[in-house]
CSV table of C-alpha atoms and ligand atoms in Angstrom, one decimal:
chain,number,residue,atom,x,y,z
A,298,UNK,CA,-26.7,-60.4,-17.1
A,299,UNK,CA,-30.5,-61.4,-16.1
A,300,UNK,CA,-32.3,-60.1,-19.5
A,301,UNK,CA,-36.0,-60.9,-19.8
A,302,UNK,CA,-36.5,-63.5,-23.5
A,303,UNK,CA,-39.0,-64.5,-25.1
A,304,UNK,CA,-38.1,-67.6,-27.3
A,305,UNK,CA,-40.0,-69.7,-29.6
A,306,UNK,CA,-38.9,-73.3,-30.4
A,307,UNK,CA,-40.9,-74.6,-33.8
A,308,UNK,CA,-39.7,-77.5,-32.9
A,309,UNK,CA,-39.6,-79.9,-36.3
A,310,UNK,CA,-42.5,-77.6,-37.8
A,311,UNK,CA,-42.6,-75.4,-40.9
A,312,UNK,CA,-40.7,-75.8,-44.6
A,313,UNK,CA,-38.8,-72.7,-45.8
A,314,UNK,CA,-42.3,-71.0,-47.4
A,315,UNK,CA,-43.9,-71.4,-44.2
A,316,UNK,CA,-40.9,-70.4,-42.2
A,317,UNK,CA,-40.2,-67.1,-44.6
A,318,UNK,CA,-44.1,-66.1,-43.9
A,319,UNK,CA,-44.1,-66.4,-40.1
A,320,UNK,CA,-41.1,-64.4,-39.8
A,321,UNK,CA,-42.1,-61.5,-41.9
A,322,UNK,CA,-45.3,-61.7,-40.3
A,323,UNK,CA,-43.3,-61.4,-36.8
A,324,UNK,CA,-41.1,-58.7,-38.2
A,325,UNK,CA,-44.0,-56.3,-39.1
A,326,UNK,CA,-46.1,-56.6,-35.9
A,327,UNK,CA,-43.5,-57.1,-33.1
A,328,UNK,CA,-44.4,-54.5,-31.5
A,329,UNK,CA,-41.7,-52.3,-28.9
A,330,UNK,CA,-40.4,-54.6,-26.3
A,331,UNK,CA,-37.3,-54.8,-23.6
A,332,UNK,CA,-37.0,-58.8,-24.1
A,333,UNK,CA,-35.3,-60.5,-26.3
A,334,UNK,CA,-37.1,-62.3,-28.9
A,335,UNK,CA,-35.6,-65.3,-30.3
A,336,UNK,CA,-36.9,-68.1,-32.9
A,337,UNK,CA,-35.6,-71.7,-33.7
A,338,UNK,CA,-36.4,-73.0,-36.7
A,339,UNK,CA,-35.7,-76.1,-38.1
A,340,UNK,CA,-32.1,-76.5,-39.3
A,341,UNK,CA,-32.5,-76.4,-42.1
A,342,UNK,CA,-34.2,-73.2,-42.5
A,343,UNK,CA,-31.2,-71.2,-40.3
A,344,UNK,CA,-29.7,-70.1,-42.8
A,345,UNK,CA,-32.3,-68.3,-44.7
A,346,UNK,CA,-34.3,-67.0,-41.4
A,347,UNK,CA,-31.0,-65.2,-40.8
A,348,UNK,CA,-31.2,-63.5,-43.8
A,349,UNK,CA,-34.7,-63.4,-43.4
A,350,UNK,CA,-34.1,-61.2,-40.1
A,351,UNK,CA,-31.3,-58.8,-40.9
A,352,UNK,CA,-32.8,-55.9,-40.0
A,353,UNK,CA,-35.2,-57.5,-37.3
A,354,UNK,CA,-34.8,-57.5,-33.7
A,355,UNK,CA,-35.3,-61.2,-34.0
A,356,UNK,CA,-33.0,-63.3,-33.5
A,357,UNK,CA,-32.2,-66.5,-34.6
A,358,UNK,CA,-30.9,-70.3,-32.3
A,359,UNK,CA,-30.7,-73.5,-33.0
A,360,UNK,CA,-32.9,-76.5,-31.8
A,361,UNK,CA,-29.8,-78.4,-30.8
A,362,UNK,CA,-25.9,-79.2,-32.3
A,363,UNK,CA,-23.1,-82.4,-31.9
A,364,UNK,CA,-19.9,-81.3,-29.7
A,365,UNK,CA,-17.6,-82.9,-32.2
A,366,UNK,CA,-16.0,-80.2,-34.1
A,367,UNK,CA,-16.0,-82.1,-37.2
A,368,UNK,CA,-16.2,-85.7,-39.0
A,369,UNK,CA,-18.1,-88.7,-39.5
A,370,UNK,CA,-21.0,-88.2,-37.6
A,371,UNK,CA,-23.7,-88.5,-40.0
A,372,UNK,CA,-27.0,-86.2,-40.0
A,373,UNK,CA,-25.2,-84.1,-37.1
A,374,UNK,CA,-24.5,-80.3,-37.4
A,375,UNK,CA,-21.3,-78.5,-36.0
A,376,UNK,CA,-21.4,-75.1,-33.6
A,377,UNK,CA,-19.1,-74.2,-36.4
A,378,UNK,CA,-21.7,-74.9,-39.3
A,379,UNK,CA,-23.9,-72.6,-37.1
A,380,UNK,CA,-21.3,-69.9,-36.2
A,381,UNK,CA,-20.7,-70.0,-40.4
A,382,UNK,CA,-24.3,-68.9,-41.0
A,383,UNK,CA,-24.5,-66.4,-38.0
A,384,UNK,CA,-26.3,-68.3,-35.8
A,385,UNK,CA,-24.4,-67.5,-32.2
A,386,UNK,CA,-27.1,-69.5,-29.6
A,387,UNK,CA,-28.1,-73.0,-28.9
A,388,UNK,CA,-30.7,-74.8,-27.4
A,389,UNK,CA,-29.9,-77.7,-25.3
A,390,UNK,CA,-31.1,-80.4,-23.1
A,391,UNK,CA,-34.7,-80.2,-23.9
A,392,UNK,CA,-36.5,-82.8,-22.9
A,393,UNK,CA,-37.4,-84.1,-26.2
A,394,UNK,CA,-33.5,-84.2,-27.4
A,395,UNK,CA,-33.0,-86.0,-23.6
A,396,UNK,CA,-36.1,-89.0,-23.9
A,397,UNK,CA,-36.1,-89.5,-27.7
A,398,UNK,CA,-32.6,-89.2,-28.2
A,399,UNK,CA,-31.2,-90.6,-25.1
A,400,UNK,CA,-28.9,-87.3,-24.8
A,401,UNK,CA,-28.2,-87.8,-21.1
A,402,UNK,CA,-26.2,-85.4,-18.7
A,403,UNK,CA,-22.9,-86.7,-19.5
A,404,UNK,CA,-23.7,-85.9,-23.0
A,405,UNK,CA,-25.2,-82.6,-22.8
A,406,UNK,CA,-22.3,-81.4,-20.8
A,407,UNK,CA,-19.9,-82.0,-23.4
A,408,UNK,CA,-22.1,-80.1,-26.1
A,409,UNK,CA,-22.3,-77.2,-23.3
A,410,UNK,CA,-18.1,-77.2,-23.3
A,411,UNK,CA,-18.1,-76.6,-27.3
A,412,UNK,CA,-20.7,-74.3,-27.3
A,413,UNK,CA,-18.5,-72.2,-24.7
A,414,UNK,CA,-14.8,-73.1,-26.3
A,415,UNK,CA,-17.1,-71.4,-29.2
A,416,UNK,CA,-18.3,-68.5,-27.6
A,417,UNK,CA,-22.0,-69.6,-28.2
A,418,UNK,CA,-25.1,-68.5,-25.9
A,419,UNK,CA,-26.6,-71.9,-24.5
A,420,UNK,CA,-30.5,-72.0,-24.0
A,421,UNK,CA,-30.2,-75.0,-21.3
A,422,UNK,CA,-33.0,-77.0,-20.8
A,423,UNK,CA,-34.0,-79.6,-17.7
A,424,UNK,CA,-37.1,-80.2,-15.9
A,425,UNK,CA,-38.8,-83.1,-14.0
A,426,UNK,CA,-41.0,-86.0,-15.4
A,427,UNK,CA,-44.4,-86.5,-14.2
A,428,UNK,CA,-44.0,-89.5,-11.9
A,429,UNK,CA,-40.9,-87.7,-10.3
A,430,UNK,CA,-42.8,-84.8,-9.2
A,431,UNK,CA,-45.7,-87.0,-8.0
A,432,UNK,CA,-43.1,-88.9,-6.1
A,433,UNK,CA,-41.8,-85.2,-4.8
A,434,UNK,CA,-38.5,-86.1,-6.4
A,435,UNK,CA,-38.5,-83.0,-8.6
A,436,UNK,CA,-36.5,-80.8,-6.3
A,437,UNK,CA,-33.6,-83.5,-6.1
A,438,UNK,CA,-33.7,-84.1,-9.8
A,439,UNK,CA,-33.3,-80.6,-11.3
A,440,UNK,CA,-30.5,-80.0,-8.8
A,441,UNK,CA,-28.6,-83.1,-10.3
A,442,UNK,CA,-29.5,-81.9,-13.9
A,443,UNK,CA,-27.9,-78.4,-12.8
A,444,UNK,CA,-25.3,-80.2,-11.3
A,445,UNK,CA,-24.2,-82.9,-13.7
A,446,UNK,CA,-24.3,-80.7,-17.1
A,447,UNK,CA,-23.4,-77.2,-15.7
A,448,UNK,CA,-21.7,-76.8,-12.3
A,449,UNK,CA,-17.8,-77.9,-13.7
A,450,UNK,CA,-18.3,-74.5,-15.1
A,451,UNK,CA,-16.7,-71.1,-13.7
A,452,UNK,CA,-18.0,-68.0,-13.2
A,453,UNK,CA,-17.5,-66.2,-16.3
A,454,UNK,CA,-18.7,-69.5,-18.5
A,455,UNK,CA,-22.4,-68.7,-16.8
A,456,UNK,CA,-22.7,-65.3,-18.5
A,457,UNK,CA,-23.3,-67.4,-21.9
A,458,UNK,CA,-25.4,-69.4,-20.1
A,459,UNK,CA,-30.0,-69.3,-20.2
A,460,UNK,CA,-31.5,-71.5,-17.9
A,461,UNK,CA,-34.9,-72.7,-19.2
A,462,UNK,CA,-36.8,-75.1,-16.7
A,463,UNK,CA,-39.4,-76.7,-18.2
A,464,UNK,CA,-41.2,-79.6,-16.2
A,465,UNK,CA,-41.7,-82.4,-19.0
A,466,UNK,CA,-45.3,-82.9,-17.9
A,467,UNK,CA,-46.1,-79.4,-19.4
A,468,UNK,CA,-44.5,-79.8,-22.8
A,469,UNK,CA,-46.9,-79.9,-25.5
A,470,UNK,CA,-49.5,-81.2,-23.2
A,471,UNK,CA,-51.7,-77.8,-22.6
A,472,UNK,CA,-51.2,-78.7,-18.7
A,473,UNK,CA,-49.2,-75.4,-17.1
A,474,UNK,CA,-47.6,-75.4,-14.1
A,475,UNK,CA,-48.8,-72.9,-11.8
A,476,UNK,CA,-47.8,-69.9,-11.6
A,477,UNK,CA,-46.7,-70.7,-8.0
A,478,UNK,CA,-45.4,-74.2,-9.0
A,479,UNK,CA,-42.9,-72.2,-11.6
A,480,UNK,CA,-42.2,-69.6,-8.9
A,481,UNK,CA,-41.0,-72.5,-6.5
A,482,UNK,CA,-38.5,-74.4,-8.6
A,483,UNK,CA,-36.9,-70.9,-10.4
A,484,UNK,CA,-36.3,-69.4,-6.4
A,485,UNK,CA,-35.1,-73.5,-5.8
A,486,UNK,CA,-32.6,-72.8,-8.9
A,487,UNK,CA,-31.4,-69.6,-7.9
A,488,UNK,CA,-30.8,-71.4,-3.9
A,489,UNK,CA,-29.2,-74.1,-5.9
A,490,UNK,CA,-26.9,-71.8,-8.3
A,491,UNK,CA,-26.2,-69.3,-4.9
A,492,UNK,CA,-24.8,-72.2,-2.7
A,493,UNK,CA,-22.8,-73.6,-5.7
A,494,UNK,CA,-21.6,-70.4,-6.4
A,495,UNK,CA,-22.1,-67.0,-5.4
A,496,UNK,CA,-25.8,-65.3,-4.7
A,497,UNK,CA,-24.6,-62.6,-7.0
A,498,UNK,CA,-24.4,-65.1,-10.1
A,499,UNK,CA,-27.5,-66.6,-8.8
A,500,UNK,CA,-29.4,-63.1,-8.9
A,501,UNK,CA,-28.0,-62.9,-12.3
A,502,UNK,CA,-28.9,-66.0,-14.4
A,503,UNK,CA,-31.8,-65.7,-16.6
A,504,UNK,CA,-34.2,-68.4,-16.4
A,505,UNK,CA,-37.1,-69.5,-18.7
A,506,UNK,CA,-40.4,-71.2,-17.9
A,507,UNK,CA,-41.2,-73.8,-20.6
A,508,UNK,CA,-44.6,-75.9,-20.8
A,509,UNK,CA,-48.0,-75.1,-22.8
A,510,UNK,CA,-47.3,-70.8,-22.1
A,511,UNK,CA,-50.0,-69.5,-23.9
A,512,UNK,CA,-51.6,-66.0,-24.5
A,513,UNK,CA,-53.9,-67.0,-21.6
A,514,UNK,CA,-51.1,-67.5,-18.6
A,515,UNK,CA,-48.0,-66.0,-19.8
A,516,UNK,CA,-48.6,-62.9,-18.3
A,517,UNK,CA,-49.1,-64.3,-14.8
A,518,UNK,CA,-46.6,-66.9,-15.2
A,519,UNK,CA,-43.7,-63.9,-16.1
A,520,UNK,CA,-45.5,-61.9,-13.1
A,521,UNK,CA,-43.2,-64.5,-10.8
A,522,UNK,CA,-40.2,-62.8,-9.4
A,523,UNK,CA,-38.1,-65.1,-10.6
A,524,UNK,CA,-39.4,-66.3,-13.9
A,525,UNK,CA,-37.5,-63.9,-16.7
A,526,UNK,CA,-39.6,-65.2,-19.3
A,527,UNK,CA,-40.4,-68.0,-21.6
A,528,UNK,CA,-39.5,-71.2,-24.0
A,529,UNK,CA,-42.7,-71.5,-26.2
A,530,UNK,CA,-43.7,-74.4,-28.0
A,531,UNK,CA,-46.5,-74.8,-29.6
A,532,UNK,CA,-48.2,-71.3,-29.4
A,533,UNK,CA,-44.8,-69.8,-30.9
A,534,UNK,CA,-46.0,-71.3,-34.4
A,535,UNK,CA,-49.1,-68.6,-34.3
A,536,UNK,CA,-47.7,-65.1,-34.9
A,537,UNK,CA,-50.5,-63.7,-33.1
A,538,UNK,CA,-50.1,-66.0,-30.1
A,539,UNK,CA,-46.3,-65.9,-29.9
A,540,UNK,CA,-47.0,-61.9,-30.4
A,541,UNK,CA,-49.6,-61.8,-27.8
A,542,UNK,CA,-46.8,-63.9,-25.2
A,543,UNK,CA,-44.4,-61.1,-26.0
A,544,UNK,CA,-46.5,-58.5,-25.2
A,545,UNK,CA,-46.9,-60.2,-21.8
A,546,UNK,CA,-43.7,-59.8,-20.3
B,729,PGA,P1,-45.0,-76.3,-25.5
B,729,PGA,O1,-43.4,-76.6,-25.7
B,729,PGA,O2,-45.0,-74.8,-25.3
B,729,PGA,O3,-45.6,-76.7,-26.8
B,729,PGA,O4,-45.5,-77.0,-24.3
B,729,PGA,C1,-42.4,-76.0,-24.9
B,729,PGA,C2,-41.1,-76.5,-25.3
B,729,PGA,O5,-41.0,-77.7,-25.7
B,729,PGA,O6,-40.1,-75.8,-25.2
């Protein structure tokens, strides 16, 4: 179902104090919305931002998890471990997890099958590097991301599924893609996703911008048909900003 979200990665930012205080800060002036808001905090902090938001419309992913159910796989975290403390969605594939951890698309699509066998909700990341967009590549490489981790899976498996393109060259960098440039590649997706499978499904798949959204451009960047709403970084760590990007949708 294509929902509108609003989801803030903190990335490997805040201890528990700091953690506690944003989120009762985002509690008390979230103010009425139809997206979904969503936070990921470091793992470490899950367990007590769950309890944290009980009675929040907040909800809580985490940054990332190992497909292995289990074992010696030291500093890694099960979908169980996560499951165990109420934590139901996942982000994968961002492009931090893909350059500095060499988690290619072979790999993520084996953390995408256990996060389904689980039941999870999957935040999936991809998105083009600079030089590959300079080189007009970006199109082609997207499609084999999409391809490569995702499109083994059926029809139902989607419905857990959150696309969330986000062109590397925006990440943390404060350089946006256009609101334009975003509108392209999400109606490119949706192509790609209809010819792979149905229109239908296509129509249906939510799909997140990701890069440097700020107060400034969210609104006109979740203007775009086909852009349901965003994957913040940075500006997610200021309640005000992350409030003001909610408000936006
Ligand atoms: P940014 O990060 O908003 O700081 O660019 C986005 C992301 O990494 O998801």
């Amino acid at each position: 179902m294509r929902t509108q979200i609003v989801a803030g990665n903190w990335k490997m930012n805040k201890n528990l104090e700091e953690t506690e205080a944003l989120l009762s800060e985002l509690s008390a002036k979230l103010p009425d919305t139809n997206a979904e808001v969503i936070v990921a905090p470091t793992f470490v902090n899950l367990a007590s931002a769950v309890r944290h938001l009980q009675s929040s419309v907040v909800q809580v992913a985490a940054q990332n998890m190992h497909f292995e159910e289990s074992g010696a796989f030291t500093g890694e975290i099960s979908a169980d471990m996560l499951l165990n403390i109420g934590v139901t969605t996942v982000i994968l594939g961002h492009s931090e997890r893909r350059s500095l951890f060499n988690e290619d698309d072979a790999f993520l699509a084996k953390k995408v099958q256990t996060a389904l066998a689980k039941d999870m909700r999957i935040i999936f990341c991809f998105g083009e590097e600079l030089e590959e967009r300079k080189n007009n590549n970006h199109f082609a490489v997207v499609s084999s991301q999409l391809k490569n981790a995702l499109f083994n899976l059926d029809t139902a498996q989607w419905q857990h599924l959150v696309l969330a393109y986000e062109p590397v060259w925006a990440i943390g960098t404060g350089e946006t893609a256009t609101p334009e440039q975003a509108q392209e590649m999400h109606a490119f997706i949706r192509k790609t996703i209809a010819e792979a499978y149905t229109p239908e499904l296509a129509d249906e798949v939510t799909i997140l911008y990701g890069g440097s959204v700020k107060p400034t451009n969210a609104g006109e960047i979740f203007s775009q048909p086909d852009v349901d709403g965003g994957l913040i970084g940075g500006a997610s760590l200021k309640c005000d900003d992350f409030i003001a990007i909610v408000q936006a949708i």
